[in-house]
Coordinates of C-alpha atoms and ligand atoms in Angstrom, one line a residue:
X63 CA 21.4 3.1 12.5
X64 CA 18.8 6.2 11.8
X65 CA 20.2 9.7 11.7
X66 CA 18.8 13.1 12.1
X67 CA 18.7 15.0 8.7
X68 CA 19.1 11.6 6.9
X69 CA 18.2 11.4 3.4
X70 CA 16.2 8.3 1.7
X71 CA 19.0 8.2 -0.9
X72 CA 21.4 7.7 2.2
X73 CA 19.2 5.9 3.6
X74 CA 19.3 2.7 1.3
X75 CA 22.5 3.1 0.9
X76 CA 23.6 2.4 4.1
X77 CA 21.3 -0.3 4.3
X78 CA 21.3 -1.9 1.4
X79 CA 24.0 -4.5 3.2
X80 CA 21.0 -5.9 5.2
X81 CA 20.5 -7.9 2.4
X82 CA 23.5 -10.7 2.3
X83 CA 23.9 -11.5 -1.2
X84 CA 22.6 -7.9 -2.1
X85 CA 23.7 -6.7 -6.1
X86 CA 22.3 -3.2 -5.2
X87 CA 19.0 -4.1 -7.6
X88 CA 16.8 -3.8 -4.4
X89 CA 18.5 -0.7 -3.7
X90 CA 18.1 0.8 -7.3
X91 CA 14.2 -0.5 -7.5
X92 CA 13.6 1.7 -4.4
X93 CA 15.3 4.8 -5.8
X94 CA 13.2 4.3 -9.1
X95 CA 9.9 4.0 -7.2
X96 CA 11.1 7.5 -4.9
X97 CA 11.7 9.0 -8.3
X98 CA 8.1 7.9 -9.6
X99 CA 6.6 9.3 -6.4
X100 CA 7.8 12.5 -7.2
X101 CA 6.7 13.2 -10.2
X102 CA 3.3 12.0 -9.5
X103 CA 3.3 14.1 -6.2
X104 CA 4.2 16.9 -8.4
X105 CA 0.9 16.2 -10.8
X106 CA -1.0 15.1 -7.8
X107 CA -0.8 19.0 -6.2
X108 CA -2.4 20.7 -9.4
X109 CA -5.1 18.1 -9.8
X110 CA -8.1 20.8 -11.2
X111 CA -5.2 23.7 -12.4
X112 CA -5.2 22.1 -16.1
X113 CA -9.3 22.4 -16.0
X114 CA -9.0 25.8 -14.7
X115 CA -6.3 27.7 -17.4
X116 CA -8.3 25.4 -20.3
X117 CA -11.5 27.2 -18.7
X118 CA -9.9 30.6 -19.3
X119 CA -9.9 30.0 -22.9
X120 CA -5.8 28.5 -23.1
X121 CA -5.3 25.3 -25.6
X122 CA -3.4 22.3 -24.1
X123 CA -0.3 22.6 -26.8
X124 CA -0.6 18.9 -27.3
X125 CA -4.3 19.0 -28.0
X126 CA -4.7 16.3 -25.4
X127 CA -7.4 16.1 -22.9
X128 CA -5.6 15.8 -18.9
X129 CA -5.0 12.4 -18.6
X130 CA -7.0 11.2 -15.7
X131 CA -4.3 10.9 -12.7
X132 CA -4.7 7.1 -11.9
X133 CA -3.6 6.6 -15.5
X134 CA -0.8 9.0 -15.3
X135 CA 0.2 7.4 -12.1
X136 CA 0.4 4.4 -13.4
X137 CA 2.1 5.3 -16.8
X138 CA 4.7 6.9 -14.4
X139 CA 5.3 3.9 -12.3
X140 CA 5.8 1.8 -14.8
X141 CA 7.8 4.0 -17.6
X142 CA 10.1 4.9 -14.4
X143 CA 10.7 1.2 -13.2
X144 CA 10.7 -0.2 -16.7
X145 CA 13.1 2.4 -18.5
X146 CA 15.8 1.3 -15.0
X147 CA 15.8 -2.2 -16.3
X148 CA 16.0 -3.3 -12.7
X149 CA 12.6 -5.9 -12.3
X150 CA 11.4 -8.8 -14.6
X151 CA 7.5 -8.1 -14.5
X152 CA 5.4 -5.6 -13.1
X153 CA 1.5 -6.1 -11.9
X154 CA -0.5 -3.1 -11.2
X155 CA -4.6 -2.6 -10.3
X156 CA -4.5 -0.5 -14.0
X157 CA -3.2 -3.4 -16.1
X158 CA -5.4 -6.7 -16.8
X159 CA -2.3 -8.7 -16.9
X160 CA 1.3 -8.7 -15.5
X161 CA 3.8 -6.9 -18.4
X162 CA 7.2 -8.8 -18.4
X163 CA 10.1 -6.8 -19.0
X164 CA 13.1 -8.5 -21.2
X165 CA 12.4 -11.7 -18.7
X166 CA 12.8 -14.2 -21.8
X167 CA 16.8 -12.4 -22.4
X168 CA 19.2 -14.5 -20.9
X169 CA 21.4 -11.3 -20.4
X170 CA 19.1 -10.2 -18.2
X171 CA 19.5 -11.4 -14.1
X172 CA 16.6 -9.3 -12.8
X173 CA 15.3 -10.9 -10.1
X174 CA 12.6 -9.1 -8.7
X175 CA 8.8 -8.4 -9.4
X176 CA 6.5 -5.3 -8.5
X177 CA 3.1 -5.2 -8.0
X178 CA 1.5 -1.7 -7.8
X179 CA -1.8 0.5 -6.5
X180 CA -0.3 3.4 -8.4
X181 CA -3.3 5.9 -7.2
X182 CA -5.1 4.8 -4.5
X183 CA -8.4 6.5 -3.2
X184 CA -8.5 8.1 -6.8
X185 CA -12.3 9.0 -6.1
X186 CA -10.4 11.3 -3.2
X187 CA -8.9 13.4 -6.1
X188 CA -11.3 15.9 -7.5
X189 CA -12.2 16.8 -3.6
X190 CA -8.4 17.6 -2.2
X191 CA -8.4 14.7 -0.2
X192 CA -5.2 12.5 0.4
X193 CA -4.3 9.7 -1.7
X194 CA -1.6 7.4 -2.4
X195 CA 0.7 4.7 -4.1
X196 CA 1.2 1.4 -2.5
X197 CA 3.7 -1.0 -3.6
X198 CA 5.1 -4.8 -3.3
X199 CA 7.8 -6.4 -4.2
X200 CA 9.0 -10.2 -4.2
X201 CA 11.8 -11.9 -5.7
X202 CA 10.8 -14.2 -8.6
X203 CA 10.8 -18.0 -8.1
X204 CA 11.5 -19.3 -11.5
X205 CA 15.3 -18.7 -12.8
X206 CA 16.2 -15.6 -14.1
X207 CA 16.4 -15.2 -17.8
X208 CA 13.7 -17.2 -18.7
X209 CA 9.9 -15.5 -19.1
X210 CA 8.4 -14.6 -16.3
X211 CA 5.3 -16.3 -14.7
X212 CA 2.2 -15.7 -12.8
X213 CA 3.5 -17.7 -10.0
X214 CA 6.1 -15.4 -9.8
X215 CA 3.3 -12.7 -8.8
X216 CA 0.8 -15.4 -6.7
X217 CA 3.1 -15.8 -4.2
X218 CA 2.2 -15.4 -0.3
X219 CA 2.4 -12.2 1.1
X220 CA 5.0 -13.3 3.9
X221 CA 7.3 -13.8 0.8
X222 CA 7.1 -9.9 0.2
X223 CA 10.9 -8.4 0.6
X224 CA 10.0 -5.5 0.7
X225 CA 6.8 -3.1 0.7
X226 CA 5.6 0.8 1.0
X227 CA 3.2 3.3 0.1
X228 CA 3.3 6.8 -0.4
X229 CA 0.8 9.1 1.3
X230 CA -0.1 12.4 -1.1
X231 CA -1.4 14.4 1.8
X232 CA -0.7 17.7 3.9
X233 CA 2.3 16.4 3.2
X234 CA 4.0 13.8 1.5
X235 CA 5.6 11.0 2.7
X236 CA 7.1 7.7 1.9
X237 CA 6.7 4.7 4.4
X238 CA 8.3 1.2 4.0
X239 CA 9.6 -1.8 5.1
X240 CA 12.5 -4.1 3.6
X241 CA 11.5 -6.7 6.8
X242 CA 13.5 -4.4 9.5
X243 CA 11.3 -2.5 10.9
X244 CA 9.4 0.6 9.1
X245 CA 10.6 4.0 8.6
X246 CA 8.9 7.5 7.6
X247 CA 10.4 9.7 5.0
X248 CA 8.8 13.4 4.3
X249 CA 9.4 15.1 1.1
X250 CA 10.8 18.6 1.1
X251 CA 9.1 19.9 -1.8
X252 CA 11.5 23.0 -2.0
X253 CA 14.5 20.7 -2.3
X254 CA 12.8 17.6 -4.2
X255 CA 14.4 15.3 -0.9
X256 CA 12.8 12.8 1.1
X257 CA 14.2 12.9 4.9
X258 CA 13.5 10.2 7.4
X259 CA 10.8 11.9 9.8
X260 CA 9.3 8.6 11.0
X261 CA 12.1 6.3 12.2
X262 CA 10.9 2.7 13.7
X263 CA 7.1 3.5 13.2
X264 CA 5.1 1.4 15.5
X265 CA 1.9 0.8 16.2
X266 CA 0.3 1.8 19.6
X267 CA -1.1 -1.9 20.8
X268 CA -4.3 -0.2 21.7
X269 CA -6.3 2.4 19.9
X270 CA -9.3 4.7 20.3
X271 CA -10.5 5.3 16.1
X272 CA -12.5 2.4 14.0
X273 CA -12.3 2.8 9.7
X274 CA -15.1 1.3 8.0
X275 CA -17.6 2.4 5.4
X276 CA -20.7 2.2 7.5
X277 CA -23.2 2.8 4.9
X278 CA -22.5 -1.0 4.1
X279 CA -23.4 -1.7 7.4
X280 CA -26.4 -3.7 6.8
X281 CA -24.8 -5.8 4.6
X282 CA -21.8 -6.9 6.9
X283 CA -21.5 -9.9 8.3
X284 CA -22.9 -10.5 11.8
X285 CA -19.3 -10.8 13.3
X286 CA -18.8 -7.1 11.7
X287 CA -22.1 -5.9 13.0
X288 CA -21.2 -6.7 16.7
X289 CA -17.7 -5.9 16.8
X290 CA -18.9 -2.2 15.4
X291 CA -22.0 -1.9 18.3
X292 CA -18.4 -3.0 20.8
X293 CA -16.7 -0.2 19.3
X294 CA -19.5 2.3 20.1
X295 CA -20.4 0.8 23.3
X296 CA -20.1 3.3 26.2
X297 CA -17.8 1.3 28.7
X298 CA -14.6 1.2 29.4
X299 CA -12.5 3.1 27.3
X300 CA -15.2 3.6 24.4
X301 CA -17.6 4.4 22.3
X302 CA -14.3 5.0 19.8
X303 CA -14.0 7.7 17.4
X304 CA -15.5 6.7 13.6
X305 CA -12.7 8.1 10.8
X306 CA -13.1 7.0 7.4
X307 CA -11.3 8.9 4.6
X308 CA -12.2 6.5 1.9
X309 CA -8.4 6.0 0.9
X310 CA -7.0 2.9 2.5
X311 CA -3.3 4.7 2.8
X312 CA -4.5 7.4 4.2
X313 CA -6.5 6.0 6.8
X314 CA -4.3 3.1 7.5
X315 CA -1.4 5.7 8.1
X316 CA -3.5 7.5 10.7
X317 CA -4.2 4.7 12.5
X318 CA -0.6 3.5 12.7
X319 CA 0.3 6.7 14.2
X320 CA -2.3 7.4 16.6
X321 CA -3.5 3.8 16.9
X322 CA -6.9 2.2 15.3
X323 CA -8.4 -0.3 13.0
X324 CA -9.6 -0.6 9.5
X325 CA -12.1 -3.0 8.5
X326 CA -13.3 -3.7 4.6
X327 CA -15.2 -6.9 5.0
X328 CA -17.4 -8.6 2.7
X329 CA -20.8 -7.6 1.7
X330 CA -23.3 -8.5 -1.1
X331 CA -21.9 -5.8 -3.3
X332 CA -18.5 -7.3 -2.6
X333 CA -18.8 -10.9 -1.7
X334 CA -15.1 -11.6 -0.9
X335 CA -14.5 -7.8 0.3
X336 CA -13.1 -5.2 -1.7
X337 CA -9.3 -4.7 -1.5
X338 CA -7.0 -6.4 -3.5
X339 CA -4.6 -8.9 -2.0
X340 CA -1.7 -8.7 -4.0
X341 CA -1.4 -4.8 -4.0
X342 CA -3.3 -3.5 -1.8
X343 CA -3.7 -5.8 1.6
X344 CA -0.4 -7.7 1.3
X345 CA 2.1 -4.9 1.0
X346 CA -0.3 -3.0 3.6
X347 CA 0.0 -6.0 6.2
X348 CA 3.7 -6.5 5.8
X349 CA 4.0 -3.0 6.8
X350 CA 1.4 -3.7 9.7
X351 CA 3.3 -6.5 11.1
X352 CA 6.4 -4.5 10.9
X353 CA 5.2 -2.2 12.8
X354 CA 3.8 -4.1 15.8
X355 CA 0.6 -4.7 14.2
X356 CA -1.8 -7.3 12.8
X357 CA -3.3 -7.9 9.4
X358 CA -6.3 -10.6 8.7
X359 CA -9.2 -11.4 7.0
X360 CA -11.3 -12.2 10.0
X361 CA -9.6 -15.5 10.5
X362 CA -7.0 -15.7 9.4
X363 CA -3.3 -13.7 9.0
X364 CA -3.1 -11.8 5.1
X365 CA 0.6 -12.9 4.5
X366 CA -0.5 -16.5 5.0
X367 CA -2.9 -16.4 1.8
X368 CA -2.2 -18.4 -0.9
X369 CA -3.1 -16.1 -4.1
X370 CA -5.1 -17.5 -7.1
X371 CA -5.3 -14.1 -9.2
X372 CA -3.8 -11.1 -10.0
X373 CA -6.4 -8.9 -9.0
X374 CA -8.2 -11.3 -6.4
X375 CA -10.0 -9.2 -3.7
X376 CA -10.0 -10.3 0.3
X377 CA -11.8 -9.1 3.5
X378 CA -9.3 -7.2 5.3
X379 CA -8.8 -6.0 9.0
X380 CA -5.8 -4.2 9.8
X381 CA -4.3 -2.2 12.7
X382 CA -3.3 -2.2 16.5
X383 CA -2.8 -5.6 17.7
X384 CA -5.5 -5.6 20.5
X385 CA -8.1 -4.4 18.2
X386 CA -7.6 -6.4 15.3
X387 CA -7.6 -9.2 18.0
X388 CA -10.8 -8.4 19.3
X389 CA -12.4 -8.1 15.8
X390 CA -11.5 -11.7 15.0
X391 CA -12.7 -12.9 18.3
X392 CA -16.5 -11.5 16.8
X393 CA -15.8 -13.1 13.6
X394 CA -14.9 -16.2 15.1
X395 CA -17.7 -16.2 17.5
X396 CA -20.6 -15.8 14.5
X397 CA -18.5 -17.9 11.7
X398 CA -20.5 -17.9 8.6
Ligands
AHG537 P1 -8.8 2.6 -5.7 O1 -8.7 3.9 -5.5 O2 -7.0 2.0 -5.9 O3 -10.1 1.9 -6.3 O4 -8.7 2.2 -4.0 C1 -9.9 2.3 -3.5 C2 -10.1 1.4 -2.0 C3 -9.6 1.8 -0.8 O5 -8.8 3.0 -1.1 C4 -10.7 2.7 0.1 O6 -9.9 2.5 1.0 C5 -11.7 2.1 -0.6 O7 -11.6 1.5 -1.7 C6 -12.9 2.5 -0.1 O8 -13.9 2.3 -1.0 P2 -15.7 2.3 -0.1 O9 -15.4 3.9 -0.9 O10 -16.5 1.0 -0.9 O11 -15.8 2.8 1.4
MN538 MN1 -6.7 0.8 -3.8
MN539 MN1 -5.6 2.4 -7.0

């Protein structure tokens, strides 16, 4: 039961028993993620300051350039999780291949793998616009104590045991699900604690917002073009409002709270879509469904897609139930 003033730490402990044979490993993993998120949040909030002090003539003590924030976020999440020895493998947008963690050692009984987009929307960093982190957690399918394999990572999204995101916005929030609804925690930066601020988040069934990079309009599939025209039509409760930040996490978060739809269709520059199935679409789709929304590639449920590659891309349509159903109607009418 969600309690007023409850911290994320308390919430994780209290809900640990939702997992029948839990050894506390998933809780420890979520604890590592919330810690890494605070470290990254601190760095994101300083973006730009290092350059300013540098310009004033100060020399960096280590004589190093400021690390790019997506590299910094990647290193922070990987190191925090690896140090705690709580998973057998990590896959990241920033790494060509997955990283195995002591998985060949028979003494290591770690049974989870994590897939992560350490910094989502990174083109927004330089201009003070919200960015995020996205993570997806599976139980490995190969036996513990044996080397972790590609098939441990290439699982259908429906197999996820947990997924979440952090949005580094006007305030910093961590939103996650373990398959029992979606809860959001806001960071109190003075105390460094996350407090349950958004218990049991639910998508409104209908919405008034559509989010898509309309610069690609001429290149979109016919069904998407027609759906966008439907969003813009002056009838019933339309036109909808167009809102596009360019950080999936932020666009999704707003739409989930207010009601809306996010679309990243295929185009000639992105023939299979732009967003990555394993560490962007799957975790967001899991959260969407847990919050009574939908996520599809225009024709089929994202969580049912059988992955074939770590960095595979898919078209993505996600949001309020009735809006996604409507977009699928248009896609199906113009199959291509
Ligand atoms: P990332 O920064 O992790 O590479 O992800 C960027 C993604 C996603 O966050 C965003 O919605 C989308 O790219 C924006 O793409 P466009 O600039 O093509 O609209
Ligand atoms: Mn991303
Ligand atoms: Mn990224």
